[in-house]
Short mmCIF file of C-alpha atoms and ligand atoms in Angstrom, two decimals:
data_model
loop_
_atom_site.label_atom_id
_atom_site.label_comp_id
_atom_site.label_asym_id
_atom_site.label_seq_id
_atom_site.Cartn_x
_atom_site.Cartn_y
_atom_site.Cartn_z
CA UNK A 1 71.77 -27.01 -54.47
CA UNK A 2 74.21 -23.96 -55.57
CA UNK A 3 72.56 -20.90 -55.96
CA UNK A 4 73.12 -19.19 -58.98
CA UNK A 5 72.45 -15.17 -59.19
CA UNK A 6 73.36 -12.26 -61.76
CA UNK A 7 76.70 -10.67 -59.75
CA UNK A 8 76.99 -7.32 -61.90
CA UNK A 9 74.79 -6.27 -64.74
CA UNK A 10 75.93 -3.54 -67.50
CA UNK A 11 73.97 -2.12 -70.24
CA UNK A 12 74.68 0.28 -73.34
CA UNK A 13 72.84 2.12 -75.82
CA UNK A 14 74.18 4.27 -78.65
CA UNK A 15 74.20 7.78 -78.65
CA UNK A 16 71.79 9.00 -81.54
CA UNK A 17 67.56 9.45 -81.18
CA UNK A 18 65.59 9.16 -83.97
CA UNK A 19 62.26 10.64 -83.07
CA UNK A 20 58.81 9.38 -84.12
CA UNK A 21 58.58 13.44 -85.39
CA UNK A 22 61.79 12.50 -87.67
CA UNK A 23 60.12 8.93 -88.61
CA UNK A 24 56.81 11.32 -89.73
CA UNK A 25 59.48 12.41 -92.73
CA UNK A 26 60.60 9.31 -93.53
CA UNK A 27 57.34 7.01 -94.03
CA UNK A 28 53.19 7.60 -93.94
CA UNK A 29 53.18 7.77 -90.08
CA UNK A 30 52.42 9.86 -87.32
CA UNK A 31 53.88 10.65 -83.77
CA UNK A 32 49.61 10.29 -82.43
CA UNK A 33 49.99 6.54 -84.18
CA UNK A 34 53.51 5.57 -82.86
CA UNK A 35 52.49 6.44 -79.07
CA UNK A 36 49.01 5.20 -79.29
CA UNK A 37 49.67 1.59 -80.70
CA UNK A 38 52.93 1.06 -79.18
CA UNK A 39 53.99 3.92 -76.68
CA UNK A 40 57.24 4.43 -78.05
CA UNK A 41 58.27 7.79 -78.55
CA UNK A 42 61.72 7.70 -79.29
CA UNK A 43 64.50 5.12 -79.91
CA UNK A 44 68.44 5.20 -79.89
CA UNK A 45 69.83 3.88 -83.32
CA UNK A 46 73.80 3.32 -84.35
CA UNK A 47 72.58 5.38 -86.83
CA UNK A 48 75.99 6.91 -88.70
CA UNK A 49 78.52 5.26 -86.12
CA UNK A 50 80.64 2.51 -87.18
CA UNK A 51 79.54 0.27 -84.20
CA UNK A 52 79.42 -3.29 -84.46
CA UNK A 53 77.14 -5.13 -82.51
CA UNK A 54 79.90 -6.21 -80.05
CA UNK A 55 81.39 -2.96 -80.24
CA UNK A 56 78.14 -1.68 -78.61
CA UNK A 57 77.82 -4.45 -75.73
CA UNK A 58 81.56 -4.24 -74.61
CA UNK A 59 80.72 -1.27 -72.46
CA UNK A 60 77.56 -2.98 -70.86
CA UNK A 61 79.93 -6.11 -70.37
CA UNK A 62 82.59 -3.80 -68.39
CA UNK A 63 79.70 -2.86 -66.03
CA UNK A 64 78.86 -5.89 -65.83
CA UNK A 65 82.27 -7.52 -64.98
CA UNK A 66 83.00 -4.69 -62.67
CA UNK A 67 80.21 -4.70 -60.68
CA UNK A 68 80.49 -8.48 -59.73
CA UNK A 69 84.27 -7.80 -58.77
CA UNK A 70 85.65 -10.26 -60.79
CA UNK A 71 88.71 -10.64 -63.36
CA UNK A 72 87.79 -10.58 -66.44
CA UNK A 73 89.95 -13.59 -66.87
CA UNK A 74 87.91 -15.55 -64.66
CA UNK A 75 85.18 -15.43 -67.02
CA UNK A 76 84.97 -19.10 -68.78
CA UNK A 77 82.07 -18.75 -70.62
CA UNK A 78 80.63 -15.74 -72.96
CA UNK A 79 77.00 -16.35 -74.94
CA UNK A 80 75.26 -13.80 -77.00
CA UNK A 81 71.97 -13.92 -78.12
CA UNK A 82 71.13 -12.13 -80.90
CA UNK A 83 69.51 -11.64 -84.38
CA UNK A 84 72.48 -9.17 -85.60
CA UNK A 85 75.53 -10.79 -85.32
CA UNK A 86 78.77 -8.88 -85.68
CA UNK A 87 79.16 -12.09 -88.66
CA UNK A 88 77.79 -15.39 -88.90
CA UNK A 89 80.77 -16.19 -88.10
CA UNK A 90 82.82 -15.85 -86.00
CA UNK A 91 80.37 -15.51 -83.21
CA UNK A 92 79.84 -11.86 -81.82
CA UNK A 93 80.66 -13.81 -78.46
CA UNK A 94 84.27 -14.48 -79.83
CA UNK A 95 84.73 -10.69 -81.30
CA UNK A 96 84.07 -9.32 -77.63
CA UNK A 97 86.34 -11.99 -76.29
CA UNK A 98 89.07 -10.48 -78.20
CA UNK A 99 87.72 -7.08 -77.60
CA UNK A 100 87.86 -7.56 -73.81
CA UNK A 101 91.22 -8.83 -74.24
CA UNK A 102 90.88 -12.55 -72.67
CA UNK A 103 92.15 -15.69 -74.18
CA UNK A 104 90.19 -18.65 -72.61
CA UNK A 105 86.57 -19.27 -72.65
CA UNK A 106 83.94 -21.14 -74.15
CA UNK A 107 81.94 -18.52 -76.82
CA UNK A 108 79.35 -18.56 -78.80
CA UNK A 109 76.29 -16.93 -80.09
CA UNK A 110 72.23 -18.21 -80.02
CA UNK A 111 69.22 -16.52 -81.79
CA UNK A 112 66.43 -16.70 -79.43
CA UNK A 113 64.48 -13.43 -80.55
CA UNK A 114 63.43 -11.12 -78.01
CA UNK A 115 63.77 -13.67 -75.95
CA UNK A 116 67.58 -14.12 -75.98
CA UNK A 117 68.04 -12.65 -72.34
CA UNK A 118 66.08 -15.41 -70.69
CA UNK A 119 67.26 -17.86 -72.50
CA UNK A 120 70.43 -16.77 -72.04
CA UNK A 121 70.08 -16.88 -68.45
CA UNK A 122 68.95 -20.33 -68.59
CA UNK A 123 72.04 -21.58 -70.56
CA UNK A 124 73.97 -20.05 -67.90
CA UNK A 125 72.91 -21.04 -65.16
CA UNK A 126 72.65 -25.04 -66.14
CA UNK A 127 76.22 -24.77 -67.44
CA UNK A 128 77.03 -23.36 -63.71
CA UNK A 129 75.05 -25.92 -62.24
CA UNK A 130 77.57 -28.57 -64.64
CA UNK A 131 80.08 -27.66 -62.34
CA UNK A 132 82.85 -26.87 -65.36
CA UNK A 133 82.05 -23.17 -65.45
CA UNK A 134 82.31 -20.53 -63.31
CA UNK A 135 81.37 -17.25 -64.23
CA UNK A 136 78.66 -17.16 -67.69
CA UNK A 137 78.82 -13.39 -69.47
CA UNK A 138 75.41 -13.20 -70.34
CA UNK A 139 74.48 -10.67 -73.33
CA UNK A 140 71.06 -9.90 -75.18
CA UNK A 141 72.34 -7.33 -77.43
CA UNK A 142 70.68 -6.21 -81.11
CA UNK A 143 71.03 -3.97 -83.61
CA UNK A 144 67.51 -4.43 -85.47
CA UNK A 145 67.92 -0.93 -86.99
CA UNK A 146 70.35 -2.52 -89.24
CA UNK A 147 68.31 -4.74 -90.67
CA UNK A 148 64.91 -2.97 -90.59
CA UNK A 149 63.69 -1.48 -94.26
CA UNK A 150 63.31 2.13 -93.35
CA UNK A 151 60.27 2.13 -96.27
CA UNK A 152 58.01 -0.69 -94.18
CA UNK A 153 55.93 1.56 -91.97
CA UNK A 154 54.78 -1.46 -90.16
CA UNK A 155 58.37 -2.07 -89.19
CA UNK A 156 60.73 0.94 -89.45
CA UNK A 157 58.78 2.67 -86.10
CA UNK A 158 59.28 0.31 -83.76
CA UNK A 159 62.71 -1.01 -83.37
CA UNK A 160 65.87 0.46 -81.52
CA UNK A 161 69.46 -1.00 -80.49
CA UNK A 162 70.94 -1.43 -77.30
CA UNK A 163 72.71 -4.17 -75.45
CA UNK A 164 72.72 -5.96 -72.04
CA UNK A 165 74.90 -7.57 -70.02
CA UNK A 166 75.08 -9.60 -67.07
CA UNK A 167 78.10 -12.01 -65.15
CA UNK A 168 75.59 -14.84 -64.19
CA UNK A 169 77.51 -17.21 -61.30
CA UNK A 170 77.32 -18.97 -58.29
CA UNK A 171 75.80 -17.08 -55.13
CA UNK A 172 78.88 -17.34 -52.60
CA UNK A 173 78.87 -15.28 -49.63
CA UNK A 174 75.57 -14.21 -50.88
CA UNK A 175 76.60 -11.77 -53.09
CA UNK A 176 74.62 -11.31 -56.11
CA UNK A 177 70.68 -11.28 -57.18
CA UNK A 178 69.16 -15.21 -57.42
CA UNK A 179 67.48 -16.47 -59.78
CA UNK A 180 64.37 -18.25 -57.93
CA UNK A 181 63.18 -19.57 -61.62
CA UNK A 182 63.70 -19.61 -65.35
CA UNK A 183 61.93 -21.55 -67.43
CA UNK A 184 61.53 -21.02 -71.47
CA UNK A 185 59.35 -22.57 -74.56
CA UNK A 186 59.50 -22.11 -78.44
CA UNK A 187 57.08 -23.48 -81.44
CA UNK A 188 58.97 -22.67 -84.58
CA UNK A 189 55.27 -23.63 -86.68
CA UNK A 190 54.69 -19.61 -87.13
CA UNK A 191 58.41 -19.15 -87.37
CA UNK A 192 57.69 -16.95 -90.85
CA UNK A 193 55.62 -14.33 -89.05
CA UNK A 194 58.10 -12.69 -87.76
CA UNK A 195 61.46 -13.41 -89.56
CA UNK A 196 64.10 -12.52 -91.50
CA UNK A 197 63.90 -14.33 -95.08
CA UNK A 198 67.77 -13.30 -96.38
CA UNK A 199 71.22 -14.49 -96.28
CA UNK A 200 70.86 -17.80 -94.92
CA UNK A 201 71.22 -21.31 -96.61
CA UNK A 202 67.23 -20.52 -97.53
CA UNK A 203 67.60 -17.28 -99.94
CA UNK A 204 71.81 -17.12 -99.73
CA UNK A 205 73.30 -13.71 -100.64
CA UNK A 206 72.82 -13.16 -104.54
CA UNK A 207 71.42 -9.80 -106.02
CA UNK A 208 68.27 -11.37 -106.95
CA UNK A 209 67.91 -12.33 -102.56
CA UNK A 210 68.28 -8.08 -102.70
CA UNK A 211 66.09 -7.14 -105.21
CA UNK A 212 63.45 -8.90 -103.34
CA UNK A 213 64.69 -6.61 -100.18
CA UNK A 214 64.75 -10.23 -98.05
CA UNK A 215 68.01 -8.74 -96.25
CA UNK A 216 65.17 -7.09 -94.19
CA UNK A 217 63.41 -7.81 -90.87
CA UNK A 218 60.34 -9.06 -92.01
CA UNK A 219 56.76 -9.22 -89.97
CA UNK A 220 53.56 -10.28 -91.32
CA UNK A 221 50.53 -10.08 -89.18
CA UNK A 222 51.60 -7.58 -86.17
CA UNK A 223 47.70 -8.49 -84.87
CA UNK A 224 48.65 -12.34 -84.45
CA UNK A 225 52.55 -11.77 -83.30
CA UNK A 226 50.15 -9.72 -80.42
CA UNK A 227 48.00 -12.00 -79.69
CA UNK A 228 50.71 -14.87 -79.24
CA UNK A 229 52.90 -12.36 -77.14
CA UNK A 230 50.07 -11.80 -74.74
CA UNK A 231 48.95 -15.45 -74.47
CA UNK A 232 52.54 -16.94 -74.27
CA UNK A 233 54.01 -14.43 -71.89
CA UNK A 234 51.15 -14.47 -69.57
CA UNK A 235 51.04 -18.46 -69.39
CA UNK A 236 54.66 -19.10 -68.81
CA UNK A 237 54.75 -16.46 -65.92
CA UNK A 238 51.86 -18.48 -64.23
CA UNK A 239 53.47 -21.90 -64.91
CA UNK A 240 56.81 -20.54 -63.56
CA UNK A 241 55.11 -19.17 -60.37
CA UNK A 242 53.15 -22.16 -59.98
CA UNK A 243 56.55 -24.03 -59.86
CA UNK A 244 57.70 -21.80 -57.18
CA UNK A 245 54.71 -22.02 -55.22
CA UNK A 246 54.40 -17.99 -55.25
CA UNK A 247 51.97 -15.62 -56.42
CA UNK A 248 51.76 -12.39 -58.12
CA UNK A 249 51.49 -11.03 -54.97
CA UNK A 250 54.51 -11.25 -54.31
CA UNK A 251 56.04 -10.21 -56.78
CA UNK A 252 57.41 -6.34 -57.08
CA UNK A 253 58.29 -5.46 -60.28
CA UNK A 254 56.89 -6.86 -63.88
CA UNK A 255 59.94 -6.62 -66.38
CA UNK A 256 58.32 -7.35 -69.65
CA UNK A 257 60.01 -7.10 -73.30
CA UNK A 258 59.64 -4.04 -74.19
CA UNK A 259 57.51 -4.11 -77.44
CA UNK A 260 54.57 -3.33 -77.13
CA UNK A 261 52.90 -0.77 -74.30
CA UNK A 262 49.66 -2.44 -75.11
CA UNK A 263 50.95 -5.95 -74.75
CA UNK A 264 52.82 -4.91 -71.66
CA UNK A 265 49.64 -3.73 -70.08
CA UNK A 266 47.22 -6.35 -71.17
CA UNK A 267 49.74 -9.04 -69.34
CA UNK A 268 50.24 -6.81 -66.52
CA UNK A 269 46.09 -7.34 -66.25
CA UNK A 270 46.09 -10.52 -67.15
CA UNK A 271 48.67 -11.27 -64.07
CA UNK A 272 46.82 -9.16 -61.78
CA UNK A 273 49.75 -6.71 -61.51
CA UNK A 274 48.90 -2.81 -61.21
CA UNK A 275 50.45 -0.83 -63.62
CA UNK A 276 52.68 1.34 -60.91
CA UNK A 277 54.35 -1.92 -60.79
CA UNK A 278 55.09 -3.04 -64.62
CA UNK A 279 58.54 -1.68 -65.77
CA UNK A 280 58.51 0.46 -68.74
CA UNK A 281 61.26 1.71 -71.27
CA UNK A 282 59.40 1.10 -74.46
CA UNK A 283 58.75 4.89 -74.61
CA UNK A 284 62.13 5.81 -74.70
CA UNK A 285 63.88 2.80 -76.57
CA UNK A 286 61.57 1.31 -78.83
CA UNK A 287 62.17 -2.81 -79.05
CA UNK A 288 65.36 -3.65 -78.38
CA UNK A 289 64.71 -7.07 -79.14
CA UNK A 290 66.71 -9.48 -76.72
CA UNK A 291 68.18 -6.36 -74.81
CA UNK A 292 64.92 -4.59 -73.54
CA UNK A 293 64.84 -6.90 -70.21
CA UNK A 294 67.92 -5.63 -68.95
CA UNK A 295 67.40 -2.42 -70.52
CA UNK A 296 64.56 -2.02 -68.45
CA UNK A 297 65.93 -3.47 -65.11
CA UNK A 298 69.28 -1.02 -65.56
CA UNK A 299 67.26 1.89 -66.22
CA UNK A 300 64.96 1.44 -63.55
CA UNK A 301 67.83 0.26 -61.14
CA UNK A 302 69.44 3.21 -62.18
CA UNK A 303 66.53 5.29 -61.08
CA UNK A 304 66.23 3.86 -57.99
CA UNK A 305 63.46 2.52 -58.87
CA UNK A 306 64.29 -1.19 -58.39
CA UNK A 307 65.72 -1.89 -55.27
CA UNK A 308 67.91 -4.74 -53.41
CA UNK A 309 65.97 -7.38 -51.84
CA UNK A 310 62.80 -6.23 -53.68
CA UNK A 311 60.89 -9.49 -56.22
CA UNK A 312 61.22 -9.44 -60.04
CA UNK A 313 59.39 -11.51 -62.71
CA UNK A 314 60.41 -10.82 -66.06
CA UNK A 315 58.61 -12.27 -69.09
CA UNK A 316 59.38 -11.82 -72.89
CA UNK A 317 58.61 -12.83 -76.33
CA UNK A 318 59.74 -13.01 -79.89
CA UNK A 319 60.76 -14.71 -82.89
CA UNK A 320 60.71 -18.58 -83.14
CA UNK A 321 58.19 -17.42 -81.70
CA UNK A 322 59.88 -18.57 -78.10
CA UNK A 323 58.74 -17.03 -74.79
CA UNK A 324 60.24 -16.85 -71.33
CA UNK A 325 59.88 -16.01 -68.17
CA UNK A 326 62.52 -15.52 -64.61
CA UNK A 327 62.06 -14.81 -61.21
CA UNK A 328 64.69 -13.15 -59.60
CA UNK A 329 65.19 -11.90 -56.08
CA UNK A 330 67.14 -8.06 -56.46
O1 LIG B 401 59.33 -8.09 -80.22
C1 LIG B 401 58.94 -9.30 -80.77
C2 LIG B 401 57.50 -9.43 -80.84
N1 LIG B 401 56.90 -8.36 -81.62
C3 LIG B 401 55.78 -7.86 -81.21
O2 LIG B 401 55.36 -8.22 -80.12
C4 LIG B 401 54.99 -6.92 -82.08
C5 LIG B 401 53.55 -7.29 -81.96
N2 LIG B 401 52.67 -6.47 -82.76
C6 LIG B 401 52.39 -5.19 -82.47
O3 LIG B 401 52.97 -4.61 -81.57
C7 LIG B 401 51.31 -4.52 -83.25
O4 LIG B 401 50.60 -5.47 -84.00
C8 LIG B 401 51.81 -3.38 -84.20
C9 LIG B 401 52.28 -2.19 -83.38
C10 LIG B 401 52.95 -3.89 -85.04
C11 LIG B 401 50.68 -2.92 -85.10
O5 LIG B 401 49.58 -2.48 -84.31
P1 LIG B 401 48.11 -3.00 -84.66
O6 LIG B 401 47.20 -2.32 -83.73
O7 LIG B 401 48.15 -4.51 -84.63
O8 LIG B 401 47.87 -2.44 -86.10
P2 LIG B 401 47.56 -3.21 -87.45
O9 LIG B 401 48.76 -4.00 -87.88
O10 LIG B 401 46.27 -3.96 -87.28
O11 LIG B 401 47.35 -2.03 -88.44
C12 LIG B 401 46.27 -1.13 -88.30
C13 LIG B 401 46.38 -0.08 -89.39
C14 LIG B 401 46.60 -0.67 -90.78
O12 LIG B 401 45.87 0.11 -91.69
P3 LIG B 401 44.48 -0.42 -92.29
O13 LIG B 401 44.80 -1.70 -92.99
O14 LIG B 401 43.59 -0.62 -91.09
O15 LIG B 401 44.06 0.68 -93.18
C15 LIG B 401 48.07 -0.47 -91.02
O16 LIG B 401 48.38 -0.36 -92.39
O17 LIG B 401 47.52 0.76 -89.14
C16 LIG B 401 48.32 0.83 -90.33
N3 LIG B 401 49.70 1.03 -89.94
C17 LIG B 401 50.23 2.24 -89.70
N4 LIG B 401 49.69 3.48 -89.77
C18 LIG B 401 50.49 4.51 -89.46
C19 LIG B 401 50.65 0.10 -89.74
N5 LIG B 401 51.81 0.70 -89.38
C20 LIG B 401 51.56 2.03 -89.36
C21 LIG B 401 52.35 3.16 -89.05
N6 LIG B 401 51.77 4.38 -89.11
N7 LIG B 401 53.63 3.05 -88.69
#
């Protein structure tokens, strides 16, 4: 059996913070509420930029690219998952194609939630295993501040945009970081918690589809979307360990979507992790949606935090709802 490991990983963030101090201005909210229900204290938003969403991964996909030492031209395949397309169409996968400058290889985009990242790597690694692809470009990448409704206070605080990037391929001369597991779910029955009612073939584009503000990110219930999180993440990281015949013990690192600090902690518990060993970024970039796993790992790779050789299991959650876990060796 091949094995199939992330070669380089890349990730981007724009340049502008938006406090929860400046949030306090905007909308009846407080910095003591922000931190205490979800830890985050501050998030980067495109904010004025013009910076579409592949506009904002292509850096994160250089990284990426360069750190497996690979041509760019080699790469066959290119899927995005995200809730923020550059269009519905094309795909965002096909405007960082052409933004990359290659010609040939399979693109497209997938909406997966917060979960896009593990998904993704799923996708990619069974279309390695096919044998017709070589090298996957992997991206979780969102812009949720661009569809958030900066008067929804149960909203507007927690989001932030960012992008992630990985060359996903086959583990020859042992370069790269495996993938021991992946394995992902989905129930789409409480699809309309968390979900954006706008724009589609639903409520299409028509002033009334404004008026109603459905162009927004919509979430009803933050309490149940919580409670699912918590119970979803926590079972599928069992199950996937199970598989693997391998504990929690073992493991040295919890990567978790980034959130929620409270959910993050309560599956940390739940897994019998301590918390010196649960990765957290939530703080600093809110919920970046299907780019907060490899937020995380970057930021805490780039800290020297997360080292080579050294166990990760990774675990996230969102809308669908669909929830996901990975095990990968560093
Ligand atoms: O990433 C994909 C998955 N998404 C998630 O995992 C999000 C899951 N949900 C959550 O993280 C939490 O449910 C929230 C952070 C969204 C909310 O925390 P909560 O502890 O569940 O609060 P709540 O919704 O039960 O609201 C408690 C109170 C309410 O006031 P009343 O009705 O008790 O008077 C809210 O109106 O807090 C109020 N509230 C706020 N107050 C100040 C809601 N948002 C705010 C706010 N500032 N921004």
């Amino acid at each position: 059996m091949k094995r199939i490991g992330i070669l380089g990983l890349g990730y981007n963030f724009p340049k502008t913070i938006l406090t929860n101090a400046e949030l306090e201005k905007m909308v009846d909210t407080s910095d003591e509420w922000i931190t205490q229900r979800t830890g985050i204290k501050e998030r980067h938003i495109v904010g004025n930029e013009t910076m579409a969403n592949s506009d904002m991964i292509l850096p994160a996909a250089e990284k990426a690219i360069a750190e497996a030492g690979i041509d760019k031209s080699e790469i066959d395949v290119i899927i995005v998952g995200t809730v923020t397309p550059d269009y519905f169409f094309p795909s965002t996968a096909a405007m960082l194609q052409k933004k990359l400058g290659i010609k040939h290889a399979m693109v497209l985009d997938f909406s997966a939630g917060c979960t896009g990242f593990l998904y993704g790597l799923d996708i990619a690694r069974g279309l390695i295993l096919s044998g017709n692809y070589k090298y996957v470009l992997t991206v979780g990448s969102e812009q949720l501040t661009k569809i958030t409704n900066w008067e929804d206070r149960n909203t507007c605080v927690l989001f932030g945009d960012g992008s992630g990037a990985a060359i996903v391929g086959d583990m020859k001369d042992d370069k790269g970081h495996e993938i021991i597991g992946v394995l992902n779910d989905g129930d789409g029955h409480l699809g309309d918690l968390l979900i954006m009612y706008g724009g589609g073939s639903v409520n299409p584009m028509s002033h009334e589809m404004i008026d109603k503000k459905l162009q927004y990110l919509n979430m009803d219930k933050g309490g149940e979307v919580f409670k699912h999180a918590i119970l979803n993440m926590t079972k599928i990281s069992l199950n996937l360990l199970k598989k693997h015949d391998m504990t929690t013990e073992q493991i040295d690192w919890l990567i978790p979507h980034q959130a929620n600090i409270r959910i993050m902690e309560k599956v940390a518990e739940r897994l019998n992790i301590p918390k010196e060993r649960v990765a957290i970024t939530v703080d600093r970039y809110g919920n970046t949606s299907a780019a907060s796993i490899p937020m995380a790992l970057g930021t805490y790779i780039d800290e020297g935090k997360i080292k080579e050789g050294q166990m990760l299991l990774m675990t996230a959650f969102g809308a669908g709802f669909t929830w996901g876990s990975a095990i990968i060796k560093w």
